Amino acid sequence: ESYKRIDKVEDKVQAFLTLDEERARQTAKTLDEKLNNDSQKNLLFGMPIGIKDNIVTKGLRTTCASKILENFDPIYDATVMQKLQQAETVTIGKLNMDEFAMGSSNENSHYQNTRNPWDLDRVPGGSSGGSAASVAAGEVLFSLGSDTGGSIRQPAAFCGVVGMKPTYGRVSRFGLVAFASSLDQIGPITRTVEDNAYLLQAISGLDPMDSTSANIEVPKFVSALTGDIKGLRIAVPKEYLGEGVKDTVRQSVLEALKILEKQGAVWEEVSLPHSKYALAAYYLLSSSEASANLARFDGVRYGYQSSDAESLIDLYKKTRAEGFGDEVKRRIMLGTFALSSGYYDAYYKKAQKVRTLIKKDFEAIFEKYDVIIGPTTPTPAFKIGENIDDPLTMYANDILTIPLNLAGAPGISIPCGFDNGLPLGLQIIGNYFDEATIYRVAHAFE
Ligand code: GLN
């Protein structure tokens, strides 16, 4: 069914970078045979899933939407892929993204522009644009994305689907090609909150291969979907409804709060005073980490290699000059500069201090409240090409999603009304390792 739908709409949406129908049919066949012998059905049994192309898949091309990895066939599976095998899902293919997950529109992909299924002239968001568009277009039921500074939640909002960024450490990053290791998290994108809870359940947990994965019990997230939110304490940061946020977006959040109030929740306005520095701190820290992480792409170990190099150093230089796109180069330069001696204290160290203050803002709120609610993005999906020459406007898109990555807390985006036929997203942020409460609140809208 997935492939039928893909045949029908993929020409327009262009969400997939690699499709492997033969392999998917083989997996489905094996699962079918198993089902006959043993009908102990796994809840995700046989479900078609798409995977963002920065999650390594054994024997299945993994490009990070970069030329530098154009023919990279990984020799191992990411931990989440092993977990999906245990959950008996069927991998349909690999999904488009911004190159190395740097971007908010999928326009930074070396290969293609994924389009927003709600309006093909608009972006699906990014960097997990393919992951959100494929679910919105009905090509797959589930997908995995990654979120370093909003890359699951922002495309989920733009495409009208449900996207969760789990607490840092909830899901193993082993086999996720690193962008900014202290911020990256893999998470599920689905049509419904319930599906999302099942998928997060399947991929979560401690992993000896990732020392930052948390040794904290994974609760049964679906048990949280009780429909009962009586007495729930909601904080609404005034910074999330202020300047730069479109009126329709603000209205949709206020409507959502009314719905929750009717069900017995209470809300109050609060402040996240340091969130105005989040964007600057994020781009410094994430670019610094990226400049170190991306040093491994040297033309020797993986993927693309320049063909006219005269020496080893020349090979590194030419491979990287030809293999990386403009945005990736911009970030490597910024990161290298911020980490260089003489500037380190002024930029990197200062940004780390800001990060701590932002974390403290969140911790203070969670002493008194169960969740924080606001919009996911300041506007609905913008037009393809609209922001492409203006990195700063593009970066501003992430203003409401980034603080959470710096703090490490979990957050979801769920559909929340429309603006001129374009979906809007509601962001529900929870305390550390309390994705269950987020799901409980999100479910109250279904
Ligand atoms: N848009 C942000 C960036 O360009 C977020 C990326 C992400 O979360 N991977 O860095």
CSV table of C-alpha atoms and ligand atoms in Angstrom, one decimal:
chain,number,residue,atom,x,y,z
A,1,GLU,CA,0.0,0.0,0.0
A,2,SER,CA,2.8,2.4,0.9
A,3,TYR,CA,4.5,1.9,-2.5
A,4,LYS,CA,1.2,2.4,-4.3
A,5,ARG,CA,0.7,5.7,-2.6
A,6,ILE,CA,4.4,6.6,-3.2
A,7,ASP,CA,3.9,5.8,-6.9
A,8,LYS,CA,1.0,8.2,-7.0
A,9,VAL,CA,2.3,11.2,-5.0
A,10,GLU,CA,6.1,11.0,-4.8
A,11,ASP,CA,6.6,12.9,-8.1
A,12,LYS,CA,5.0,15.9,-6.4
A,13,VAL,CA,6.2,15.6,-2.8
A,14,GLN,CA,9.8,14.2,-3.4
A,15,ALA,CA,10.3,13.1,0.1
A,16,PHE,CA,12.5,10.1,-0.5
A,17,LEU,CA,16.1,10.0,-1.4
A,18,THR,CA,16.3,6.2,-1.6
A,19,LEU,CA,13.6,3.6,-1.9
A,20,ASP,CA,14.2,-0.1,-1.5
A,21,GLU,CA,11.0,-1.9,-2.5
A,22,GLU,CA,12.6,-5.3,-3.0
A,23,ARG,CA,14.1,-5.3,0.5
A,24,ALA,CA,10.9,-4.0,2.1
A,25,ARG,CA,8.8,-6.7,0.4
A,26,GLN,CA,11.3,-9.3,1.6
A,27,THR,CA,11.0,-8.0,5.2
A,28,ALA,CA,7.2,-8.0,4.9
A,29,LYS,CA,7.2,-11.6,3.5
A,30,THR,CA,9.4,-12.8,6.4
A,31,LEU,CA,7.1,-11.1,8.9
A,32,ASP,CA,4.1,-12.6,7.2
A,33,GLU,CA,5.4,-16.1,7.6
A,34,LYS,CA,6.2,-15.4,11.2
A,35,LEU,CA,2.7,-14.2,11.8
A,36,ASN,CA,1.3,-17.5,10.6
A,37,ASN,CA,3.4,-19.5,13.0
A,38,ASP,CA,3.2,-17.1,15.9
A,39,SER,CA,0.3,-14.7,16.1
A,40,GLN,CA,1.6,-12.9,19.2
A,41,LYS,CA,1.3,-9.6,17.4
A,42,ASN,CA,3.6,-6.8,18.1
A,43,LEU,CA,1.7,-3.5,18.0
A,44,LEU,CA,4.0,-2.0,15.3
A,45,PHE,CA,4.0,-5.3,13.4
A,46,GLY,CA,4.4,-4.8,9.7
A,47,MET,CA,4.0,-1.0,9.9
A,48,PRO,CA,5.6,0.9,7.0
A,49,ILE,CA,8.2,3.4,8.2
A,50,GLY,CA,10.5,6.0,6.6
A,51,ILE,CA,13.9,6.9,8.0
A,52,LYS,CA,15.6,10.2,7.9
A,53,ASP,CA,18.8,9.9,5.8
A,54,ASN,CA,21.2,10.8,8.7
A,55,ILE,CA,20.3,7.5,10.5
A,56,VAL,CA,22.6,4.8,9.3
A,57,THR,CA,21.0,1.7,7.8
A,58,LYS,CA,23.1,-1.4,7.0
A,59,GLY,CA,23.5,-1.8,3.2
A,60,LEU,CA,21.0,1.0,2.5
A,61,ARG,CA,22.6,4.2,1.1
A,62,THR,CA,22.8,6.9,3.8
A,63,THR,CA,23.7,10.3,2.4
A,64,CYS,CA,22.7,13.0,5.0
A,65,ALA,CA,21.5,14.7,1.8
A,66,SER,CA,25.1,15.6,1.1
A,67,LYS,CA,27.2,15.1,-1.9
A,68,ILE,CA,30.1,14.1,0.3
A,69,LEU,CA,28.2,10.9,1.3
A,70,GLU,CA,26.6,10.2,-2.1
A,71,ASN,CA,27.6,6.6,-2.3
A,72,PHE,CA,27.9,5.7,1.4
A,73,ASP,CA,26.6,2.3,2.3
A,74,PRO,CA,26.9,1.8,6.0
A,75,ILE,CA,28.2,-1.5,7.4
A,76,TYR,CA,26.1,-1.4,10.5
A,77,ASP,CA,22.6,-0.4,11.7
A,78,ALA,CA,21.9,2.5,14.1
A,79,THR,CA,20.5,1.3,17.5
A,80,VAL,CA,17.1,2.6,16.6
A,81,MET,CA,17.1,0.5,13.4
A,82,GLN,CA,17.9,-2.6,15.5
A,83,LYS,CA,15.0,-1.7,17.8
A,84,LEU,CA,12.7,-1.2,14.9
A,85,GLN,CA,13.6,-4.7,13.7
A,86,GLN,CA,12.6,-6.1,17.1
A,87,ALA,CA,9.4,-4.1,16.8
A,88,GLU,CA,8.9,-5.8,13.4
A,89,THR,CA,8.3,-2.6,11.3
A,90,VAL,CA,9.1,-2.5,7.5
A,91,THR,CA,11.6,0.1,6.4
A,92,ILE,CA,10.3,1.7,3.2
A,93,GLY,CA,13.2,4.0,2.4
A,94,LYS,CA,15.4,7.0,3.3
A,95,LEU,CA,14.0,10.5,3.6
A,96,ASN,CA,15.2,13.8,2.4
A,97,MET,CA,16.6,16.4,4.8
A,98,ASP,CA,18.7,19.5,4.9
A,99,GLU,CA,22.4,18.6,4.4
A,100,PHE,CA,23.7,17.2,7.6
A,101,ALA,CA,20.5,18.4,9.3
A,102,MET,CA,21.5,22.1,8.9
A,103,GLY,CA,18.4,24.0,7.8
A,104,SER,CA,14.7,24.7,8.3
A,105,SER,CA,13.3,24.1,4.8
A,106,ASN,CA,15.0,21.1,3.1
A,107,GLU,CA,16.3,23.6,0.5
A,108,ASN,CA,19.8,22.7,1.7
A,109,SER,CA,19.5,19.2,0.4
A,110,HIS,CA,22.1,18.4,-2.3
A,111,TYR,CA,19.6,16.3,-4.1
A,112,GLN,CA,16.1,17.7,-4.2
A,113,ASN,CA,13.5,20.1,-2.8
A,114,THR,CA,10.9,18.2,-0.8
A,115,ARG,CA,7.5,20.0,-1.1
A,116,ASN,CA,4.8,20.6,1.5
A,117,PRO,CA,1.9,18.2,0.7
A,118,TRP,CA,-0.5,21.0,1.8
A,119,ASP,CA,0.8,23.4,-0.8
A,120,LEU,CA,3.4,22.2,-3.2
A,121,ASP,CA,4.9,25.7,-3.6
A,122,ARG,CA,5.8,25.8,0.1
A,123,VAL,CA,8.6,24.2,2.1
A,124,PRO,CA,7.9,21.2,4.3
A,125,GLY,CA,10.2,22.6,7.0
A,126,GLY,CA,13.4,21.1,8.1
A,127,SER,CA,15.7,19.6,8.6
A,128,SER,CA,13.4,16.5,8.9
A,129,GLY,CA,11.3,17.8,6.0
A,130,GLY,CA,11.1,14.4,4.2
A,131,SER,CA,10.1,12.7,7.4
A,132,ALA,CA,7.2,15.0,8.0
A,133,ALA,CA,6.1,15.3,4.3
A,134,SER,CA,6.1,11.6,3.8
A,135,VAL,CA,3.7,11.1,6.8
A,136,ALA,CA,1.5,14.0,5.8
A,137,ALA,CA,1.2,12.7,2.2
A,138,GLY,CA,0.3,9.2,3.4
A,139,GLU,CA,3.4,7.6,1.9
A,140,VAL,CA,4.3,6.0,5.3
A,141,LEU,CA,2.5,5.8,8.6
A,142,PHE,CA,5.5,6.5,10.7
A,143,SER,CA,8.9,8.1,10.3
A,144,LEU,CA,12.0,8.9,12.3
A,145,GLY,CA,13.5,12.3,12.3
A,146,SER,CA,16.2,14.0,14.3
A,147,ASP,CA,16.0,17.3,16.2
A,148,THR,CA,19.0,19.4,17.1
A,149,GLY,CA,17.3,22.8,17.1
A,150,GLY,CA,13.7,22.0,16.1
A,151,SER,CA,14.2,19.7,13.2
A,152,ILE,CA,11.4,17.3,14.2
A,153,ARG,CA,8.9,19.8,15.6
A,154,GLN,CA,9.1,22.6,13.0
A,155,PRO,CA,8.5,20.3,10.0
A,156,ALA,CA,5.8,18.5,11.9
A,157,ALA,CA,4.1,21.8,12.5
A,158,PHE,CA,4.4,22.9,8.8
A,159,CYS,CA,3.1,19.6,7.6
A,160,GLY,CA,0.2,19.1,10.1
A,161,VAL,CA,1.6,16.0,11.8
A,162,VAL,CA,2.8,14.9,15.2
A,163,GLY,CA,6.5,15.1,16.0
A,164,MET,CA,8.3,14.5,19.3
A,165,LYS,CA,11.7,15.5,20.4
A,166,PRO,CA,12.4,13.2,23.4
A,167,THR,CA,14.5,14.2,26.4
A,168,TYR,CA,18.2,14.3,25.6
A,169,GLY,CA,19.4,10.7,26.4
A,170,ARG,CA,16.0,9.0,26.0
A,171,VAL,CA,16.9,7.6,22.6
A,172,SER,CA,20.3,6.2,21.6
A,173,ARG,CA,22.2,8.4,19.2
A,174,PHE,CA,24.4,5.4,18.1
A,175,GLY,CA,24.3,5.5,14.3
A,176,LEU,CA,22.8,9.0,14.0
A,177,VAL,CA,25.4,10.9,12.0
A,178,ALA,CA,26.4,13.6,14.5
A,179,PHE,CA,25.7,17.3,13.8
A,180,ALA,CA,25.8,18.7,17.3
A,181,SER,CA,26.2,15.8,19.7
A,182,SER,CA,25.1,17.6,22.8
A,183,LEU,CA,21.8,18.6,21.2
A,184,ASP,CA,20.9,15.8,18.7
A,185,GLN,CA,18.0,13.5,19.5
A,186,ILE,CA,16.1,11.0,17.3
A,187,GLY,CA,12.4,11.1,17.5
A,188,PRO,CA,9.1,9.8,16.0
A,189,ILE,CA,6.9,11.6,13.4
A,190,THR,CA,3.4,10.2,13.0
A,191,ARG,CA,-0.2,11.1,12.2
A,192,THR,CA,-1.6,10.6,15.7
A,193,VAL,CA,-0.4,11.0,19.3
A,194,GLU,CA,-1.1,7.4,20.1
A,195,ASP,CA,1.1,6.1,17.2
A,196,ASN,CA,3.8,8.5,18.3
A,197,ALA,CA,3.7,7.1,21.8
A,198,TYR,CA,4.0,3.5,20.5
A,199,LEU,CA,7.0,4.4,18.3
A,200,LEU,CA,8.8,6.3,21.0
A,201,GLN,CA,8.3,3.4,23.2
A,202,ALA,CA,9.9,1.1,20.6
A,203,ILE,CA,13.1,3.2,20.1
A,204,SER,CA,13.8,4.4,23.6
A,205,GLY,CA,16.1,3.1,26.3
A,206,LEU,CA,19.7,2.8,27.6
A,207,ASP,CA,22.2,1.7,25.0
A,208,PRO,CA,25.8,0.6,25.9
A,209,MET,CA,26.9,2.0,22.5
A,210,ASP,CA,25.9,5.6,23.5
A,211,SER,CA,27.3,6.8,26.7
A,212,THR,CA,24.9,9.7,26.8
A,213,SER,CA,21.8,7.5,26.6
A,214,ALA,CA,20.1,7.5,30.0
A,215,ASN,CA,19.7,4.7,32.4
A,216,ILE,CA,16.2,5.6,33.2
A,217,GLU,CA,13.2,3.4,33.0
A,218,VAL,CA,11.0,3.8,29.9
A,219,PRO,CA,7.4,4.0,31.0
A,220,LYS,CA,4.6,2.7,28.9
A,221,PHE,CA,3.8,5.9,27.2
A,222,VAL,CA,0.4,4.8,25.8
A,223,SER,CA,-0.8,4.2,29.4
A,224,ALA,CA,-0.6,8.0,29.8
A,225,LEU,CA,-3.3,8.5,27.2
A,226,THR,CA,-6.0,8.5,29.9
A,227,GLY,CA,-7.9,11.6,28.7
A,228,ASP,CA,-7.7,13.0,32.2
A,229,ILE,CA,-5.9,16.4,32.5
A,230,LYS,CA,-7.9,17.7,35.5
A,231,GLY,CA,-5.7,19.9,37.7
A,232,LEU,CA,-2.9,20.1,35.1
A,233,ARG,CA,-0.7,23.2,35.6
A,234,ILE,CA,0.3,24.9,32.4
A,235,ALA,CA,2.9,27.6,32.0
A,236,VAL,CA,2.6,29.9,28.9
A,237,PRO,CA,5.9,31.9,28.4
A,238,LYS,CA,5.1,35.4,27.3
A,239,GLU,CA,8.1,35.4,25.1
A,240,TYR,CA,6.4,32.6,23.0
A,241,LEU,CA,3.4,34.8,22.2
A,242,GLY,CA,5.2,38.1,21.7
A,243,GLU,CA,6.8,40.0,18.9
A,244,GLY,CA,7.4,38.2,15.6
A,245,VAL,CA,4.7,35.6,16.3
A,246,LYS,CA,1.9,35.9,13.7
A,247,ASP,CA,-1.6,36.8,15.0
A,248,THR,CA,-3.2,33.6,13.6
A,249,VAL,CA,-0.6,31.6,15.4
A,250,ARG,CA,-1.2,33.4,18.7
A,251,GLN,CA,-4.9,32.9,18.3
A,252,SER,CA,-4.6,29.2,17.7
A,253,VAL,CA,-2.6,28.7,20.9
A,254,LEU,CA,-5.2,30.7,22.9
A,255,GLU,CA,-8.0,28.5,21.4
A,256,ALA,CA,-6.0,25.4,22.4
A,257,LEU,CA,-5.6,26.7,25.9
A,258,LYS,CA,-9.4,27.2,26.1
A,259,ILE,CA,-9.9,23.5,25.2
A,260,LEU,CA,-7.6,22.4,27.9
A,261,GLU,CA,-9.2,24.7,30.4
A,262,LYS,CA,-12.6,23.2,29.7
A,263,GLN,CA,-11.1,19.9,30.6
A,264,GLY,CA,-9.9,21.1,34.0
A,265,ALA,CA,-6.4,22.4,33.3
A,266,VAL,CA,-5.3,25.8,34.6
A,267,TRP,CA,-2.8,28.1,32.9
A,268,GLU,CA,-0.7,31.1,33.8
A,269,GLU,CA,1.7,33.4,32.0
A,270,VAL,CA,5.4,32.9,32.9
A,271,SER,CA,8.7,34.2,31.6
A,272,LEU,CA,11.7,32.4,30.1
A,273,PRO,CA,13.9,35.5,30.4
A,274,HIS,CA,17.0,34.1,28.7
A,275,SER,CA,15.2,32.6,25.7
A,276,LYS,CA,16.0,35.7,23.7
A,277,TYR,CA,19.7,34.7,23.7
A,278,ALA,CA,18.9,31.1,22.7
A,279,LEU,CA,19.2,31.5,19.0
A,280,ALA,CA,22.7,33.1,19.2
A,281,ALA,CA,23.9,30.6,21.7
A,282,TYR,CA,22.5,27.7,19.6
A,283,TYR,CA,24.2,28.7,16.4
A,284,LEU,CA,27.5,29.2,18.1
A,285,LEU,CA,27.4,25.9,20.0
A,286,SER,CA,25.9,23.8,17.3
A,287,SER,CA,28.3,25.1,14.7
A,288,SER,CA,31.3,24.6,17.0
A,289,GLU,CA,30.3,21.0,17.6
A,290,ALA,CA,29.6,20.5,13.9
A,291,SER,CA,33.0,21.8,12.9
A,292,ALA,CA,34.5,19.0,15.0
A,293,ASN,CA,32.1,16.3,14.0
A,294,LEU,CA,32.3,17.0,10.3
A,295,ALA,CA,36.1,16.8,10.4
A,296,ARG,CA,35.8,13.0,9.7
A,297,PHE,CA,34.6,13.6,6.1
A,298,ASP,CA,38.0,13.7,4.5
A,299,GLY,CA,37.5,11.8,1.2
A,300,VAL,CA,39.3,8.8,2.7
A,301,ARG,CA,37.0,7.2,5.1
A,302,TYR,CA,33.6,7.6,3.5
A,303,GLY,CA,31.7,8.5,0.4
A,304,TYR,CA,32.8,11.1,-2.1
A,305,GLN,CA,36.4,11.6,-3.0
A,306,SER,CA,37.7,14.4,-5.2
A,307,SER,CA,39.4,12.9,-8.3
A,308,ASP,CA,42.1,15.4,-9.1
A,309,ALA,CA,44.0,15.8,-5.9
A,310,GLU,CA,47.8,16.1,-6.0
A,311,SER,CA,48.6,15.3,-2.4
A,312,LEU,CA,46.9,14.2,0.8
A,313,ILE,CA,46.2,17.7,2.0
A,314,ASP,CA,45.0,18.7,-1.4
A,315,LEU,CA,42.6,15.6,-1.3
A,316,TYR,CA,41.1,16.8,2.0
A,317,LYS,CA,40.7,20.3,0.7
A,318,LYS,CA,39.2,19.4,-2.7
A,319,THR,CA,36.9,16.7,-1.3
A,320,ARG,CA,35.5,19.1,1.3
A,321,ALA,CA,35.3,22.0,-1.1
A,322,GLU,CA,33.4,20.0,-3.7
A,323,GLY,CA,31.5,17.7,-1.3
A,324,PHE,CA,29.9,20.2,1.2
A,325,GLY,CA,27.2,22.7,0.4
A,326,ASP,CA,27.3,26.4,1.3
A,327,GLU,CA,25.3,26.2,4.5
A,328,VAL,CA,27.5,23.4,5.9
A,329,LYS,CA,30.6,25.4,5.0
A,330,ARG,CA,29.2,28.5,6.6
A,331,ARG,CA,28.7,26.6,9.9
A,332,ILE,CA,32.1,24.8,9.8
A,333,MET,CA,33.8,28.2,9.4
A,334,LEU,CA,31.7,29.8,12.2
A,335,GLY,CA,32.4,26.9,14.5
A,336,THR,CA,36.1,26.7,13.8
A,337,PHE,CA,36.3,30.5,14.4
A,338,ALA,CA,34.4,30.2,17.7
A,339,LEU,CA,36.6,27.5,19.0
A,340,SER,CA,39.9,29.0,18.0
A,341,SER,CA,42.3,30.2,20.7
A,342,GLY,CA,41.7,33.8,21.6
A,343,TYR,CA,38.0,33.7,20.7
A,344,TYR,CA,37.0,30.6,22.7
A,345,ASP,CA,36.3,32.5,25.9
A,346,ALA,CA,34.4,35.3,24.2
A,347,TYR,CA,32.2,33.1,22.1
A,348,TYR,CA,32.0,29.4,22.9
A,349,LYS,CA,32.4,29.6,26.7
A,350,LYS,CA,30.0,32.5,26.9
A,351,ALA,CA,27.4,30.6,24.8
A,352,GLN,CA,27.8,27.6,27.2
A,353,LYS,CA,27.1,30.0,30.1
A,354,VAL,CA,23.9,31.2,28.4
A,355,ARG,CA,23.0,27.6,27.8
A,356,THR,CA,23.1,27.0,31.6
A,357,LEU,CA,20.9,30.0,32.3
A,358,ILE,CA,18.4,28.8,29.8
A,359,LYS,CA,18.3,25.4,31.4
A,360,LYS,CA,17.8,27.0,34.8
A,361,ASP,CA,14.8,29.0,33.4
A,362,PHE,CA,13.1,25.7,32.4
A,363,GLU,CA,14.0,24.0,35.7
A,364,ALA,CA,12.4,26.9,37.6
A,365,ILE,CA,9.2,26.6,35.7
A,366,PHE,CA,9.0,22.8,36.1
A,367,GLU,CA,9.1,23.3,39.9
A,368,LYS,CA,5.6,24.8,39.7
A,369,TYR,CA,4.1,23.6,36.4
A,370,ASP,CA,3.5,20.3,34.6
A,371,VAL,CA,3.9,21.5,31.0
A,372,ILE,CA,4.8,24.6,29.0
A,373,ILE,CA,2.7,25.4,26.0
A,374,GLY,CA,3.3,27.7,23.1
A,375,PRO,CA,3.4,27.7,19.3
A,376,THR,CA,6.0,25.6,17.5
A,377,THR,CA,6.8,28.2,14.9
A,378,PRO,CA,6.1,31.9,14.6
A,379,THR,CA,4.5,31.5,11.1
A,380,PRO,CA,3.0,28.7,8.9
A,381,ALA,CA,5.1,27.2,6.1
A,382,PHE,CA,6.8,29.7,3.9
A,383,LYS,CA,7.3,29.6,0.1
A,384,ILE,CA,10.2,27.7,-1.5
A,385,GLY,CA,12.9,30.2,-2.2
A,386,GLU,CA,11.5,32.9,0.1
A,387,ASN,CA,14.2,32.8,2.7
A,388,ILE,CA,17.0,31.0,0.8
A,389,ASP,CA,19.3,34.1,0.5
A,390,ASP,CA,18.7,35.2,4.0
A,391,PRO,CA,20.2,32.9,6.6
A,392,LEU,CA,19.3,35.1,9.5
A,393,THR,CA,15.5,35.0,8.7
A,394,MET,CA,15.8,31.3,8.1
A,395,TYR,CA,17.5,30.9,11.5
A,396,ALA,CA,14.7,32.9,13.2
A,397,ASN,CA,12.3,30.2,12.3
A,398,ASP,CA,13.7,28.1,15.1
A,399,ILE,CA,13.3,30.7,17.8
A,400,LEU,CA,10.6,28.8,19.7
A,401,THR,CA,12.1,25.3,19.3
A,402,ILE,CA,15.7,25.9,20.0
A,403,PRO,CA,15.6,26.7,23.8
A,404,LEU,CA,14.4,23.2,24.4
A,405,ASN,CA,17.4,21.6,22.8
A,406,LEU,CA,19.7,23.8,24.8
A,407,ALA,CA,17.9,22.7,28.0
A,408,GLY,CA,17.7,19.0,26.9
A,409,ALA,CA,14.0,18.8,27.8
A,410,PRO,CA,11.3,17.0,25.7
A,411,GLY,CA,8.7,18.6,23.5
A,412,ILE,CA,6.1,17.7,20.9
A,413,SER,CA,4.4,19.5,18.1
A,414,ILE,CA,0.8,18.6,17.3
A,415,PRO,CA,-1.6,20.0,14.7
A,416,CYS,CA,-3.4,23.1,16.0
A,417,GLY,CA,-5.7,24.7,13.4
A,418,PHE,CA,-5.0,26.4,10.1
A,419,ASP,CA,-4.0,29.7,8.6
A,420,ASN,CA,-5.3,30.0,5.1
A,421,GLY,CA,-5.3,26.3,4.6
A,422,LEU,CA,-1.8,25.8,6.0
A,423,PRO,CA,-1.4,23.8,9.2
A,424,LEU,CA,-0.2,25.3,12.5
A,425,GLY,CA,1.6,23.5,15.3
A,426,LEU,CA,1.1,23.6,19.0
A,427,GLN,CA,4.3,22.9,21.1
A,428,ILE,CA,3.9,21.1,24.4
A,429,ILE,CA,7.1,21.0,26.5
A,430,GLY,CA,7.5,18.7,29.4
A,431,ASN,CA,9.9,18.1,32.3
A,432,TYR,CA,13.0,15.9,31.9
A,433,PHE,CA,12.0,12.3,31.0
A,434,ASP,CA,8.4,13.1,31.4
A,435,GLU,CA,7.3,12.5,27.8
A,436,ALA,CA,4.3,10.7,29.3
A,437,THR,CA,2.7,13.9,30.6
A,438,ILE,CA,3.3,15.5,27.2
A,439,TYR,CA,1.4,12.7,25.5
A,440,ARG,CA,-1.4,12.9,28.0
A,441,VAL,CA,-1.9,16.6,27.2
A,442,ALA,CA,-1.5,16.1,23.5
A,443,HIS,CA,-4.0,13.3,23.5
A,444,ALA,CA,-6.6,15.6,25.1
A,445,PHE,CA,-7.0,17.2,21.6
A,446,GLU,CA,-7.7,13.9,19.8
B,1,GLN,N1,17.1,24.7,11.7
B,1,GLN,C1,18.0,24.4,12.7
B,1,GLN,C2,19.4,24.4,12.1
B,1,GLN,O1,19.5,24.7,11.0
B,1,GLN,C3,17.7,23.1,13.3
B,1,GLN,C4,18.4,21.9,12.8
B,1,GLN,C5,18.1,20.6,13.5
B,1,GLN,O2,17.3,20.6,14.4
B,1,GLN,N2,18.7,19.6,13.0
B,1,GLN,O3,20.4,24.2,12.8
